[in-house]
Amino acid sequence: MAISSSTTPSLPGAADGAPSPLDVAQLARMANALFGAAPGQQALASVPGVQAPVNVAPAGSPLASPAGLAPGIPGTPVPLGQIPGSNLLPSSPTPLASLANRAPGLLPHAQAGNGIPDHALGALPAYEPRVGSAVTGVPPAVAPAAGGAAAVASPASAAPSPFYFSDLPKPGAPSAAGPREPGGLDALARLPFAVPEVPRAAPAPGSAAAGALPSAEPRFYFVDAVTLPDGYVTPPHPSRQGRGTDSGTASGRGADAGAAPAAGASARSAFDVHALRRDFPILAERVNGRPLAWLDNAATTHKPRSVIERISHFYEHENSNIHRAAHELAARATDAYEGARERVRRFLNAPDVNEVIFVRGTTEAINLVAKSWGMQHVDEGDEIIVSHLEHHANIVPWQQLASAKGAKLRVIPVDDTGQVRLDEYQKLLNSRTRIVAVTQVSNALGTVVPVKQIVEMAHRAGARALVDGAQSVSHMRVDVQDIGADFFVFSGHKVFGPTGIGALWGKREVLEDMPPWQGGGNMIADVTFEKTVYQPLPNTFEAGTGNIADAVGLGAAIDYVGRVGIEAIARYEHELLEYGMRALGSVRGVRLIGTAADKASVMSFVLAGHTTAEVGDALNQEGIAVRTGHHCAQPILRRFGVEATVRPSLAFYNTFEEIDRLVAVVERLAARRP
């Protein structure tokens, strides 16, 4: 049986002879529905001679038909690049298949993530860690039509129409609430931790009072009424869960849970954390049967699909050495590599792209400066200053330099909150100070250091300054011209990029005064047995074949962060951090390590009666990843009288629910303490 090209089906209720409102994608889905196996008949996939579609989502994929719901209707096999509908990942070098052609067709009240037309993608809910699957789909909740008229779509309990897409609500038509399916949202009540209410956003000035238009109210806990230009609504990130200073239940929620949000809370819904989480494939993983909660972002961050795709595209279409060879792939690879360098320059607001040196990471960058600049400019009796907060990577290279040259290593102390003491720092500066090397954000405590002041004070003393930005670049905007440092270093894997790549930025006049620290290919202009002439910056410091593909991946990561918006990231993470610090601090037996007023990401703590390893293991059993140990920062932990801490650390893809899960485990451990 086939649909004749001269016959165009009409939707139920359409006037005879009226042109069909269906587009090509809808016709394709309707054809799939017509050819689906009737009850008791053999499915197409099992009929001899019929080839199974090549683009059906594999088992376990977020696009696969959820267990217990309608079986997947095979998509129409269309060659890649000829898929109708929008590309799901515009930043990807190769188009991705449309959901409309890959996923099974489901009724609009069934679980989302499958068979939704491309124009509805903005409304698709994300993988929901609280229920361990894609969240139950909702018809778009939108503002009513002008004049208050509201056409209501078929409720979930209604009999399905012949084609699922004929029941999709149109923009301007809020959907009616239907009864919950068994095992759907009611399953939340069986979770080991409570699921919070989400406060409604305050009405905009001049809008109707809350509750005046009940048909426009969102009907599920994970939807906030934020209407997009296309008429659909984005899933919100959860609000602060009503956690206050008053004691509440074991999960930390008091009587104010579900209360109206504080002033400005409505702005938070503009940051769609659930949509962003869909960009990170690994966040759909399960650990020990639980949804992964990655709270180890100070160690490394996860990679968005655009970064993964960009690296794959490089190896598939551009792989070659750079700066040499007269062929097309060499030109492509060179363009991609140098394009990534320009992205780093813009990311740091550096004045000159040739001041950006690609290295393996922060550790190599600091070693480069210590071995090249340091060996040339530090002499016996000179002094090098670091802070008490430093990672071992910003201590050991300077110790080695001081030992080799007979110099002294001086340390800026911190106060009891973990912030550097500028008054004591001033006393350390003198005419023998050659360089000051400090972190912008502590990896062990999360303290945000006033690096601009530290750099200014170093320069007044005639010293150079290096800023370690490994822990800052993913949480705040960095402007090396504003900071004023002579060197700035960071690692790509800390900012959603690949491992094995990072960058050193240095002022041109300082870099040009430094000898190369490694010799080899790529960094030479001419070699004889008598002498070598080196390439100018940046090649001077990039000997050999570099990590070309991962440099390109770093450029893609920077592009991704730029699309999300670093200011939006900083605001959202600040709310997460405040919430998490307050929640952990309320648990009996928890001691927070590092409580400076200005912090980012890190929430280090110890729990009385339990080793950090015990806490880490208990969290891991619940699918929660944190770091335990000394975090390669032993001096600062010993300053607070501990050898190790538990270190949850946040990124913008984390949620308030994940913090609740963390705190629930810590509370359970605390309750076992005699």
XYZ file of C-alpha atoms in Angstrom, residues 57-415:
359
model
C 17.705 5.414 17.664
C 19.674 2.598 19.349
C 18.559 1.078 22.627
C 19.589 3.218 25.548
C 19.685 6.391 23.463
C 17.761 9.404 24.804
C 15.962 9.301 21.440
C 14.773 5.708 21.867
C 11.172 4.978 22.769
C 10.932 4.924 26.582
C 10.093 1.627 28.223
C 6.410 1.132 28.871
C 5.278 3.581 26.194
C 4.258 3.121 22.575
C 6.706 1.122 20.456
C 8.899 3.140 18.159
C 7.577 3.792 14.683
C 10.481 3.390 12.280
C 11.744 6.631 10.832
C 11.950 7.200 7.113
C 15.471 6.255 5.986
C 16.810 9.428 4.394
C 20.505 9.872 3.538
C 22.404 12.155 5.888
C 22.417 15.670 4.566
C 18.987 15.228 2.946
C 16.996 15.120 6.165
C 14.063 17.544 6.096
C 13.850 19.873 9.040
C 16.415 21.874 10.928
C 19.879 20.696 11.899
C 19.804 19.902 15.610
C 23.369 21.052 16.098
C 24.083 24.077 13.879
C 27.620 24.328 15.235
C 28.401 20.775 14.158
C 30.480 20.453 10.998
C 28.116 17.742 9.759
C 24.306 17.897 9.953
C 22.573 15.662 12.446
C 19.447 13.711 11.611
C 16.226 15.399 12.572
C 14.271 13.986 15.490
C 11.259 13.965 13.191
C 12.913 11.289 11.053
C 14.765 9.272 13.664
C 12.439 8.935 16.595
C 9.167 7.109 17.167
C 5.925 9.018 16.911
C 4.281 9.480 20.265
C 1.112 11.179 21.393
C 1.811 14.675 22.656
C 1.061 13.768 26.250
C 3.519 10.851 26.213
C 7.153 11.022 27.213
C 9.066 13.714 25.340
C 12.291 13.369 23.424
C 10.765 11.335 20.568
C 8.849 12.139 17.405
C 8.463 15.842 18.092
C 8.484 18.150 15.056
C 11.626 20.208 14.647
C 9.867 23.449 15.505
C 9.081 22.093 18.972
C 12.657 21.276 19.943
C 12.862 24.299 22.196
C 10.232 22.722 24.393
C 11.775 19.262 24.694
C 12.589 18.531 28.330
C 16.026 17.308 29.253
C 17.213 14.134 30.857
C 15.871 14.477 34.382
C 18.186 13.156 37.110
C 15.413 13.009 39.680
C 13.573 10.254 37.837
C 16.479 8.657 36.018
C 15.173 9.103 32.489
C 13.947 11.677 30.047
C 11.288 13.649 31.871
C 7.638 13.079 31.057
C 6.753 15.193 28.043
C 4.435 18.138 28.294
C 2.497 19.928 25.622
C 3.796 23.464 25.354
C 2.386 25.796 27.961
C 1.981 29.159 26.309
C 0.175 32.405 26.792
C -3.501 32.410 25.743
C -4.600 33.875 22.451
C -5.571 37.510 22.238
C -8.848 38.266 23.904
C -8.447 35.512 26.411
C -9.744 32.768 24.119
C -7.905 29.541 24.731
C -8.331 26.555 22.482
C -7.455 23.512 24.540
C -5.681 20.504 23.076
C -6.922 16.996 23.691
C -6.243 15.843 27.246
C -4.038 12.851 27.913
C -7.056 10.694 28.682
C -8.717 11.338 25.315
C -8.645 8.740 22.561
C -5.755 9.353 20.194
C -6.405 10.792 16.764
C -5.279 8.798 13.704
C -2.021 10.754 13.640
C -0.264 11.869 16.800
C 0.829 15.177 15.320
C -2.750 16.292 14.671
C -3.128 16.665 18.443
C -0.110 18.912 18.862
C -1.245 22.238 20.328
C -0.657 25.283 18.206
C 1.140 28.348 19.552
C -1.245 30.372 21.644
C -3.243 27.351 22.802
C -2.399 26.188 26.337
C -2.842 22.497 26.955
C -5.282 20.974 29.375
C -3.986 18.896 32.224
C -4.655 15.210 32.083
C -4.398 12.532 34.754
C -0.936 11.247 35.549
C 0.069 7.977 34.011
C 0.914 5.178 36.465
C 4.641 5.095 36.970
C 5.036 8.585 35.503
C 5.463 11.636 37.693
C 3.965 9.748 40.633
C 7.153 7.697 40.651
C 8.869 10.746 42.089
C 7.254 10.011 45.421
C 9.250 6.793 45.595
C 12.622 8.509 45.261
C 14.935 8.436 48.284
C 14.888 12.233 48.449
C 12.102 14.750 48.144
C 11.311 16.489 44.884
C 10.793 20.198 45.441
C 8.050 22.431 44.248
C 9.169 25.044 41.754
C 7.972 28.546 42.615
C 6.165 30.457 39.914
C 7.908 33.428 38.416
C 6.527 36.760 39.519
C 4.286 38.377 36.865
C 5.868 41.033 34.735
C 4.854 44.630 35.475
C 1.484 45.330 33.954
C 0.604 41.680 33.470
C -2.396 39.923 34.966
C -2.142 38.864 38.576
C -0.933 35.363 39.305
C -3.771 32.913 38.976
C -5.929 35.207 36.859
C -5.434 32.974 33.830
C -5.361 29.417 35.169
C -5.386 27.942 31.675
C -2.000 29.570 31.042
C -0.477 28.192 34.229
C 2.171 25.503 33.687
C 0.881 22.165 34.907
C 4.007 20.221 35.786
C 6.698 20.895 38.366
C 9.480 21.122 35.816
C 7.870 23.739 33.547
C 7.992 27.472 34.140
C 5.911 29.780 31.978
C 8.664 31.386 29.939
C 7.341 31.813 26.409
C 9.832 31.790 23.562
C 9.360 33.710 20.297
C 8.114 30.543 18.592
C 5.341 30.189 21.154
C 6.886 27.300 23.081
C 8.164 27.241 26.613
C 11.600 26.271 27.849
C 11.968 23.952 30.845
C 13.383 26.019 33.715
C 16.229 25.317 36.026
C 14.902 24.636 39.496
C 14.600 27.462 41.971
C 16.284 27.497 45.328
C 14.504 24.741 47.090
C 13.212 26.834 49.968
C 16.311 25.966 51.961
C 16.789 28.607 54.587
C 18.340 29.034 57.972
C 15.452 27.308 59.714
C 15.827 23.618 60.267
C 13.623 21.455 58.118
C 13.292 17.853 57.204
C 16.136 15.439 56.736
C 16.574 16.753 53.221
C 16.925 20.269 54.529
C 13.567 21.713 53.429
C 11.652 23.743 55.918
C 8.205 25.250 55.930
C 9.132 27.716 53.209
C 9.629 25.026 50.555
C 7.716 26.000 47.468
C 7.314 29.585 48.587
C 7.339 32.422 46.088
C 10.810 33.211 44.788
C 12.805 36.117 46.043
C 12.986 39.320 44.040
C 14.776 38.734 40.779
C 14.146 34.997 40.829
C 12.127 35.153 37.623
C 15.262 36.162 35.756
C 16.828 32.807 36.618
C 14.425 30.977 34.338
C 16.164 32.597 31.369
C 19.136 30.291 32.088
C 17.802 26.983 30.808
C 20.030 24.470 32.564
C 17.997 21.498 31.357
C 18.430 22.493 27.720
C 22.154 23.027 28.281
C 22.522 19.619 29.912
C 21.317 18.021 26.678
C 24.499 19.341 25.059
C 26.648 17.070 27.274
C 26.225 13.388 26.362
C 27.981 12.071 29.463
C 25.414 13.661 31.771
C 22.970 10.949 30.689
C 25.226 8.296 32.254
C 24.172 6.249 35.259
C 26.561 5.265 38.031
C 25.609 2.474 40.422
C 22.101 2.615 39.010
C 21.748 6.317 39.743
C 21.852 9.343 37.441
C 25.354 10.779 37.316
C 25.784 14.002 39.299
C 29.166 15.362 38.232
C 30.378 17.572 41.089
C 34.092 17.235 40.309
C 34.406 20.160 37.927
C 37.485 21.609 39.617
C 39.275 18.439 38.481
C 37.909 18.478 34.928
C 34.814 19.582 33.089
C 32.731 17.597 30.636
C 32.624 18.237 26.933
C 29.618 19.456 24.951
C 28.687 17.565 21.839
C 29.907 20.453 19.665
C 33.457 19.937 20.989
C 33.308 16.177 20.474
C 31.937 16.647 16.954
C 34.552 19.282 16.101
C 37.452 17.031 17.074
C 35.915 14.150 15.138
C 35.447 16.401 12.121
C 39.107 17.416 12.265
C 40.273 13.812 12.128
C 37.763 12.951 9.402
C 38.307 15.951 7.123
C 41.330 18.077 8.116
C 43.980 15.886 9.724
C 47.464 16.983 8.702
C 50.568 18.630 10.040
C 50.475 22.416 10.052
C 52.589 25.291 8.728
C 54.038 23.055 6.013
C 53.236 20.807 3.031
C 51.695 22.080 -0.183
C 48.365 20.307 -0.058
C 44.774 21.040 0.834
C 44.594 19.181 4.156
C 47.655 21.007 5.463
C 45.949 24.288 4.666
C 42.735 23.169 6.375
C 44.578 21.981 9.483
C 46.621 25.169 9.694
C 43.522 27.324 9.344
C 41.732 25.343 12.050
C 44.713 25.502 14.430
C 45.355 29.201 13.945
C 41.632 29.871 14.137
C 41.650 28.275 17.583
C 44.515 30.547 18.616
C 42.449 33.573 17.608
C 39.535 32.248 19.674
C 41.805 32.028 22.721
C 42.983 35.574 22.090
C 39.411 36.867 22.044
C 38.487 34.760 25.072
C 41.263 36.397 27.115
C 40.929 39.807 25.422
C 44.615 39.660 24.555
C 45.851 42.427 22.240
C 47.884 40.227 19.874
C 47.158 36.697 18.646
C 50.892 35.969 18.434
C 51.122 36.338 22.220
C 49.096 33.115 22.643
C 51.253 29.987 23.024
C 49.651 26.539 22.907
C 50.927 24.165 25.602
C 49.729 20.904 27.178
C 48.078 22.731 30.065
C 48.583 25.013 33.042
C 51.404 22.927 34.513
C 53.461 23.050 31.324
C 52.789 26.767 30.923
C 54.119 27.582 34.398
C 57.137 25.356 33.856
C 57.818 27.121 30.557
C 57.900 30.507 32.284
C 59.993 29.235 35.208
C 62.508 27.453 32.982
C 62.760 30.101 30.266
C 62.081 33.503 31.818
C 63.121 32.410 35.309
C 66.469 30.902 34.416
C 67.359 34.081 32.552
C 66.126 36.673 35.065
C 66.356 35.139 38.559
C 69.734 35.136 40.294
C 71.160 34.218 43.668
C 69.519 36.141 46.477
C 66.479 37.094 44.399
C 62.973 36.343 45.646
C 59.927 34.654 44.163
C 56.492 35.146 45.755
C 53.558 32.722 45.662
C 50.448 32.551 47.836
C 49.446 29.957 50.416
C 46.537 29.000 48.131
C 48.583 27.638 45.263
C 48.219 24.323 43.482
C 51.420 22.288 43.524
C 51.884 23.215 39.853
C 52.404 26.827 40.920
C 54.764 25.913 43.771
C 57.097 23.159 42.574
C 58.476 24.864 39.412
C 59.347 27.948 41.468
C 60.929 25.815 44.183
C 63.047 24.143 41.524
C 64.051 27.516 40.104
C 64.906 28.887 43.544
C 66.992 25.808 44.332
C 68.847 26.006 41.018
C 69.566 29.718 41.280
C 69.978 30.184 45.019
C 66.841 32.334 45.266
C 64.201 32.450 48.027
C 60.559 31.429 47.813
C 58.261 33.698 49.865
C 54.599 32.957 50.653
C 51.617 35.318 50.980
C 49.575 34.149 54.010
C 45.782 33.837 54.114
C 43.253 34.722 56.787
